[in-house]
Amino acid sequence: LFLSAIMAIVVWWLVRHTLNVSPWMEQTPIEIAHGNGELALPPVQVGLGVFLAVATSLFALLISAQHMRMMEADWTTLALPGVLWLNTGVLVLASVAMQWTRVAARRGQMDSVKKGLIAGGAFTFAFLAGQLWAWQLLNAAGHFTSANPAYAFFILLTTLHGMHLLGGLWVWARTTARSLRGVEVGKVRLSVELCTVYWHYLLLVWVVLFAVLLHTHD
């Protein structure tokens, strides 16, 4: 709960600074600090880096906890639903769409930015719906959190990953709404850049989690 509170504060700070950043900051994300010649990054980019570091630590701790829990005698493996493979492919498409949007923003192609944002969001929602479907399949197979620690960890890891995606979708929704209102591409470019980095990160996290789940389950 403490780590979740910290991440919620960081997400709020990132959203506040990303959506209100000045256009000149979006156009020159790396600058030379006056007076000492050092490179200076926009605070929102530094904040995102800190947030990703905290999130990585949290996922690493949970993976380690699962590994230790597997050593107990009551650990029972369960068959993972095949829909997870489909979900992985959908999340890859979401990341590809966000990268395409990023390139379009850099080229000043606002129409392509709008299409890319919509596609990225649609694929992300489809991934989350697929994860809920996977939960339902496991429930239908007779697995319950209180009775099966393997299922409990599956729910915990996928829920945490899904919550991170929902946080990203909040920023995505704000950015998409601004682009659809017809703002200049320069005013959403930084938001698109950060969303793309975040989507790539969550794709990498999911690939790692999926590999761990495949290794620890039938």
JSON list of N, CA and C in Angstrom, two decimals, residues 112-157:
[
{"chain": "A", "resi": 112, "resn": "SER", "atom": "N", "xyz": [-1.98, 11.74, -38.35]},
{"chain": "A", "resi": 112, "resn": "SER", "atom": "CA", "xyz": [-1.43, 10.42, -38.01]},
{"chain": "A", "resi": 112, "resn": "SER", "atom": "C", "xyz": [-1.30, 10.25, -36.50]},
{"chain": "A", "resi": 113, "resn": "VAL", "atom": "N", "xyz": [-1.01, 11.34, -35.80]},
{"chain": "A", "resi": 113, "resn": "VAL", "atom": "CA", "xyz": [-0.93, 11.28, -34.34]},
{"chain": "A", "resi": 113, "resn": "VAL", "atom": "C", "xyz": [-2.28, 10.87, -33.76]},
{"chain": "A", "resi": 114, "resn": "LYS", "atom": "N", "xyz": [-3.35, 11.46, -34.26]},
{"chain": "A", "resi": 114, "resn": "LYS", "atom": "CA", "xyz": [-4.69, 11.13, -33.78]},
{"chain": "A", "resi": 114, "resn": "LYS", "atom": "C", "xyz": [-5.00, 9.65, -34.01]},
{"chain": "A", "resi": 115, "resn": "LYS", "atom": "N", "xyz": [-4.73, 9.19, -35.24]},
{"chain": "A", "resi": 115, "resn": "LYS", "atom": "CA", "xyz": [-5.02, 7.79, -35.57]},
{"chain": "A", "resi": 115, "resn": "LYS", "atom": "C", "xyz": [-4.17, 6.84, -34.72]},
{"chain": "A", "resi": 116, "resn": "GLY", "atom": "N", "xyz": [-2.90, 7.19, -34.54]},
{"chain": "A", "resi": 116, "resn": "GLY", "atom": "CA", "xyz": [-2.02, 6.34, -33.74]},
{"chain": "A", "resi": 116, "resn": "GLY", "atom": "C", "xyz": [-2.45, 6.26, -32.29]},
{"chain": "A", "resi": 117, "resn": "LEU", "atom": "N", "xyz": [-2.86, 7.39, -31.71]},
{"chain": "A", "resi": 117, "resn": "LEU", "atom": "CA", "xyz": [-3.31, 7.39, -30.33]},
{"chain": "A", "resi": 117, "resn": "LEU", "atom": "C", "xyz": [-4.56, 6.53, -30.16]},
{"chain": "A", "resi": 118, "resn": "ILE", "atom": "N", "xyz": [-5.50, 6.68, -31.08]},
{"chain": "A", "resi": 118, "resn": "ILE", "atom": "CA", "xyz": [-6.73, 5.89, -31.00]},
{"chain": "A", "resi": 118, "resn": "ILE", "atom": "C", "xyz": [-6.43, 4.40, -31.13]},
{"chain": "A", "resi": 119, "resn": "ALA", "atom": "N", "xyz": [-5.55, 4.05, -32.08]},
{"chain": "A", "resi": 119, "resn": "ALA", "atom": "CA", "xyz": [-5.20, 2.64, -32.26]},
{"chain": "A", "resi": 119, "resn": "ALA", "atom": "C", "xyz": [-4.48, 2.09, -31.03]},
{"chain": "A", "resi": 120, "resn": "GLY", "atom": "N", "xyz": [-3.53, 2.86, -30.50]},
{"chain": "A", "resi": 120, "resn": "GLY", "atom": "CA", "xyz": [-2.81, 2.40, -29.31]},
{"chain": "A", "resi": 120, "resn": "GLY", "atom": "C", "xyz": [-3.74, 2.18, -28.13]},
{"chain": "A", "resi": 121, "resn": "GLY", "atom": "N", "xyz": [-4.68, 3.10, -27.93]},
{"chain": "A", "resi": 121, "resn": "GLY", "atom": "CA", "xyz": [-5.63, 2.94, -26.84]},
{"chain": "A", "resi": 121, "resn": "GLY", "atom": "C", "xyz": [-6.56, 1.76, -27.04]},
{"chain": "A", "resi": 122, "resn": "ALA", "atom": "N", "xyz": [-7.01, 1.56, -28.28]},
{"chain": "A", "resi": 122, "resn": "ALA", "atom": "CA", "xyz": [-7.92, 0.45, -28.57]},
{"chain": "A", "resi": 122, "resn": "ALA", "atom": "C", "xyz": [-7.24, -0.89, -28.30]},
{"chain": "A", "resi": 123, "resn": "PHE", "atom": "N", "xyz": [-6.02, -1.03, -28.76]},
{"chain": "A", "resi": 123, "resn": "PHE", "atom": "CA", "xyz": [-5.29, -2.28, -28.51]},
{"chain": "A", "resi": 123, "resn": "PHE", "atom": "C", "xyz": [-5.05, -2.49, -27.02]},
{"chain": "A", "resi": 124, "resn": "THR", "atom": "N", "xyz": [-4.81, -1.41, -26.28]},
{"chain": "A", "resi": 124, "resn": "THR", "atom": "CA", "xyz": [-4.56, -1.54, -24.84]},
{"chain": "A", "resi": 124, "resn": "THR", "atom": "C", "xyz": [-5.82, -1.98, -24.11]},
{"chain": "A", "resi": 125, "resn": "PHE", "atom": "N", "xyz": [-6.95, -1.39, -24.46]},
{"chain": "A", "resi": 125, "resn": "PHE", "atom": "CA", "xyz": [-8.21, -1.82, -23.86]},
{"chain": "A", "resi": 125, "resn": "PHE", "atom": "C", "xyz": [-8.51, -3.27, -24.20]},
{"chain": "A", "resi": 126, "resn": "ALA", "atom": "N", "xyz": [-8.18, -3.68, -25.43]},
{"chain": "A", "resi": 126, "resn": "ALA", "atom": "CA", "xyz": [-8.38, -5.07, -25.82]},
{"chain": "A", "resi": 126, "resn": "ALA", "atom": "C", "xyz": [-7.51, -6.00, -24.99]},
{"chain": "A", "resi": 127, "resn": "PHE", "atom": "N", "xyz": [-6.28, -5.57, -24.70]},
{"chain": "A", "resi": 127, "resn": "PHE", "atom": "CA", "xyz": [-5.39, -6.38, -23.86]},
{"chain": "A", "resi": 127, "resn": "PHE", "atom": "C", "xyz": [-5.99, -6.56, -22.46]},
{"chain": "A", "resi": 128, "resn": "LEU", "atom": "N", "xyz": [-6.48, -5.47, -21.88]},
{"chain": "A", "resi": 128, "resn": "LEU", "atom": "CA", "xyz": [-7.05, -5.55, -20.53]},
{"chain": "A", "resi": 128, "resn": "LEU", "atom": "C", "xyz": [-8.30, -6.43, -20.52]},
{"chain": "A", "resi": 129, "resn": "ALA", "atom": "N", "xyz": [-9.11, -6.34, -21.58]},
{"chain": "A", "resi": 129, "resn": "ALA", "atom": "CA", "xyz": [-10.28, -7.20, -21.67]},
{"chain": "A", "resi": 129, "resn": "ALA", "atom": "C", "xyz": [-9.86, -8.67, -21.77]},
{"chain": "A", "resi": 130, "resn": "GLY", "atom": "N", "xyz": [-8.79, -8.92, -22.51]},
{"chain": "A", "resi": 130, "resn": "GLY", "atom": "CA", "xyz": [-8.28, -10.28, -22.62]},
{"chain": "A", "resi": 130, "resn": "GLY", "atom": "C", "xyz": [-7.77, -10.82, -21.30]},
{"chain": "A", "resi": 131, "resn": "GLN", "atom": "N", "xyz": [-7.17, -9.94, -20.48]},
{"chain": "A", "resi": 131, "resn": "GLN", "atom": "CA", "xyz": [-6.71, -10.37, -19.16]},
{"chain": "A", "resi": 131, "resn": "GLN", "atom": "C", "xyz": [-7.88, -10.75, -18.27]},
{"chain": "A", "resi": 132, "resn": "LEU", "atom": "N", "xyz": [-8.97, -9.98, -18.33]},
{"chain": "A", "resi": 132, "resn": "LEU", "atom": "CA", "xyz": [-10.17, -10.34, -17.58]},
{"chain": "A", "resi": 132, "resn": "LEU", "atom": "C", "xyz": [-10.73, -11.67, -18.05]},
{"chain": "A", "resi": 133, "resn": "TRP", "atom": "N", "xyz": [-10.68, -11.90, -19.33]},
{"chain": "A", "resi": 133, "resn": "TRP", "atom": "CA", "xyz": [-11.13, -13.17, -19.90]},
{"chain": "A", "resi": 133, "resn": "TRP", "atom": "C", "xyz": [-10.30, -14.32, -19.35]},
{"chain": "A", "resi": 134, "resn": "ALA", "atom": "N", "xyz": [-8.99, -14.11, -19.24]},
{"chain": "A", "resi": 134, "resn": "ALA", "atom": "CA", "xyz": [-8.10, -15.15, -18.69]},
{"chain": "A", "resi": 134, "resn": "ALA", "atom": "C", "xyz": [-8.48, -15.45, -17.24]},
{"chain": "A", "resi": 135, "resn": "TRP", "atom": "N", "xyz": [-8.79, -14.42, -16.46]},
{"chain": "A", "resi": 135, "resn": "TRP", "atom": "CA", "xyz": [-9.24, -14.65, -15.08]},
{"chain": "A", "resi": 135, "resn": "TRP", "atom": "C", "xyz": [-10.50, -15.51, -15.05]},
{"chain": "A", "resi": 136, "resn": "GLN", "atom": "N", "xyz": [-11.45, -15.18, -15.92]},
{"chain": "A", "resi": 136, "resn": "GLN", "atom": "CA", "xyz": [-12.70, -15.93, -15.95]},
{"chain": "A", "resi": 136, "resn": "GLN", "atom": "C", "xyz": [-12.47, -17.39, -16.32]},
{"chain": "A", "resi": 137, "resn": "LEU", "atom": "N", "xyz": [-11.55, -17.63, -17.25]},
{"chain": "A", "resi": 137, "resn": "LEU", "atom": "CA", "xyz": [-11.25, -19.01, -17.64]},
{"chain": "A", "resi": 137, "resn": "LEU", "atom": "C", "xyz": [-10.66, -19.79, -16.47]},
{"chain": "A", "resi": 138, "resn": "LEU", "atom": "N", "xyz": [-9.79, -19.15, -15.70]},
{"chain": "A", "resi": 138, "resn": "LEU", "atom": "CA", "xyz": [-9.19, -19.83, -14.55]},
{"chain": "A", "resi": 138, "resn": "LEU", "atom": "C", "xyz": [-10.23, -20.07, -13.46]},
{"chain": "A", "resi": 139, "resn": "ASN", "atom": "N", "xyz": [-11.12, -19.11, -13.26]},
{"chain": "A", "resi": 139, "resn": "ASN", "atom": "CA", "xyz": [-12.19, -19.30, -12.29]},
{"chain": "A", "resi": 139, "resn": "ASN", "atom": "C", "xyz": [-13.10, -20.45, -12.70]},
{"chain": "A", "resi": 140, "resn": "ALA", "atom": "N", "xyz": [-13.40, -20.50, -13.99]},
{"chain": "A", "resi": 140, "resn": "ALA", "atom": "CA", "xyz": [-14.26, -21.58, -14.50]},
{"chain": "A", "resi": 140, "resn": "ALA", "atom": "C", "xyz": [-13.60, -22.94, -14.35]},
{"chain": "A", "resi": 141, "resn": "ALA", "atom": "N", "xyz": [-12.26, -22.95, -14.33]},
{"chain": "A", "resi": 141, "resn": "ALA", "atom": "CA", "xyz": [-11.53, -24.21, -14.18]},
{"chain": "A", "resi": 141, "resn": "ALA", "atom": "C", "xyz": [-11.44, -24.66, -12.73]},
{"chain": "A", "resi": 142, "resn": "GLY", "atom": "N", "xyz": [-11.96, -23.84, -11.81]},
{"chain": "A", "resi": 142, "resn": "GLY", "atom": "CA", "xyz": [-12.00, -24.24, -10.41]},
{"chain": "A", "resi": 142, "resn": "GLY", "atom": "C", "xyz": [-10.87, -23.73, -9.55]},
{"chain": "A", "resi": 143, "resn": "HIS", "atom": "N", "xyz": [-10.15, -22.70, -10.02]},
{"chain": "A", "resi": 143, "resn": "HIS", "atom": "CA", "xyz": [-9.05, -22.16, -9.21]},
{"chain": "A", "resi": 143, "resn": "HIS", "atom": "C", "xyz": [-9.56, -20.98, -8.40]},
{"chain": "A", "resi": 144, "resn": "PHE", "atom": "N", "xyz": [-9.15, -20.91, -7.15]},
{"chain": "A", "resi": 144, "resn": "PHE", "atom": "CA", "xyz": [-9.58, -19.84, -6.27]},
{"chain": "A", "resi": 144, "resn": "PHE", "atom": "C", "xyz": [-8.38, -19.29, -5.52]},
{"chain": "A", "resi": 145, "resn": "THR", "atom": "N", "xyz": [-8.37, -17.97, -5.29]},
{"chain": "A", "resi": 145, "resn": "THR", "atom": "CA", "xyz": [-7.22, -17.31, -4.67]},
{"chain": "A", "resi": 145, "resn": "THR", "atom": "C", "xyz": [-6.89, -17.90, -3.30]},
{"chain": "A", "resi": 146, "resn": "SER", "atom": "N", "xyz": [-7.91, -18.17, -2.48]},
{"chain": "A", "resi": 146, "resn": "SER", "atom": "CA", "xyz": [-7.65, -18.63, -1.12]},
{"chain": "A", "resi": 146, "resn": "SER", "atom": "C", "xyz": [-7.13, -20.06, -1.08]},
{"chain": "A", "resi": 147, "resn": "ALA", "atom": "N", "xyz": [-7.43, -20.83, -2.11]},
{"chain": "A", "resi": 147, "resn": "ALA", "atom": "CA", "xyz": [-7.05, -22.24, -2.10]},
{"chain": "A", "resi": 147, "resn": "ALA", "atom": "C", "xyz": [-5.79, -22.54, -2.88]},
{"chain": "A", "resi": 148, "resn": "ASN", "atom": "N", "xyz": [-5.39, -21.67, -3.79]},
{"chain": "A", "resi": 148, "resn": "ASN", "atom": "CA", "xyz": [-4.27, -21.94, -4.66]},
{"chain": "A", "resi": 148, "resn": "ASN", "atom": "C", "xyz": [-3.33, -20.74, -4.70]},
{"chain": "A", "resi": 149, "resn": "PRO", "atom": "N", "xyz": [-2.16, -20.81, -4.06]},
{"chain": "A", "resi": 149, "resn": "PRO", "atom": "CA", "xyz": [-1.23, -19.67, -4.07]},
{"chain": "A", "resi": 149, "resn": "PRO", "atom": "C", "xyz": [-0.72, -19.33, -5.46]},
{"chain": "A", "resi": 150, "resn": "ALA", "atom": "N", "xyz": [-0.66, -20.32, -6.35]},
{"chain": "A", "resi": 150, "resn": "ALA", "atom": "CA", "xyz": [-0.21, -20.04, -7.73]},
{"chain": "A", "resi": 150, "resn": "ALA", "atom": "C", "xyz": [-1.20, -19.11, -8.42]},
{"chain": "A", "resi": 151, "resn": "TYR", "atom": "N", "xyz": [-2.49, -19.36, -8.21]},
{"chain": "A", "resi": 151, "resn": "TYR", "atom": "CA", "xyz": [-3.52, -18.51, -8.80]},
{"chain": "A", "resi": 151, "resn": "TYR", "atom": "C", "xyz": [-3.48, -17.13, -8.15]},
{"chain": "A", "resi": 152, "resn": "ALA", "atom": "N", "xyz": [-3.24, -17.09, -6.84]},
{"chain": "A", "resi": 152, "resn": "ALA", "atom": "CA", "xyz": [-3.17, -15.81, -6.15]},
{"chain": "A", "resi": 152, "resn": "ALA", "atom": "C", "xyz": [-2.06, -14.93, -6.73]},
{"chain": "A", "resi": 153, "resn": "PHE", "atom": "N", "xyz": [-0.90, -15.52, -6.99]},
{"chain": "A", "resi": 153, "resn": "PHE", "atom": "CA", "xyz": [0.21, -14.74, -7.56]},
{"chain": "A", "resi": 153, "resn": "PHE", "atom": "C", "xyz": [-0.10, -14.34, -8.99]},
{"chain": "A", "resi": 154, "resn": "PHE", "atom": "N", "xyz": [-0.78, -15.21, -9.74]},
{"chain": "A", "resi": 154, "resn": "PHE", "atom": "CA", "xyz": [-1.17, -14.86, -11.10]},
{"chain": "A", "resi": 154, "resn": "PHE", "atom": "C", "xyz": [-2.07, -13.62, -11.09]},
{"chain": "A", "resi": 155, "resn": "ILE", "atom": "N", "xyz": [-3.06, -13.62, -10.21]},
{"chain": "A", "resi": 155, "resn": "ILE", "atom": "CA", "xyz": [-3.97, -12.48, -10.10]},
{"chain": "A", "resi": 155, "resn": "ILE", "atom": "C", "xyz": [-3.21, -11.23, -9.65]},
{"chain": "A", "resi": 156, "resn": "LEU", "atom": "N", "xyz": [-2.32, -11.39, -8.67]},
{"chain": "A", "resi": 156, "resn": "LEU", "atom": "CA", "xyz": [-1.57, -10.25, -8.15]},
{"chain": "A", "resi": 156, "resn": "LEU", "atom": "C", "xyz": [-0.71, -9.60, -9.23]},
{"chain": "A", "resi": 157, "resn": "LEU", "atom": "N", "xyz": [0.06, -10.40, -9.95]},
{"chain": "A", "resi": 157, "resn": "LEU", "atom": "CA", "xyz": [0.97, -9.87, -10.96]},
{"chain": "A", "resi": 157, "resn": "LEU", "atom": "C", "xyz": [0.21, -9.24, -12.12]}
]
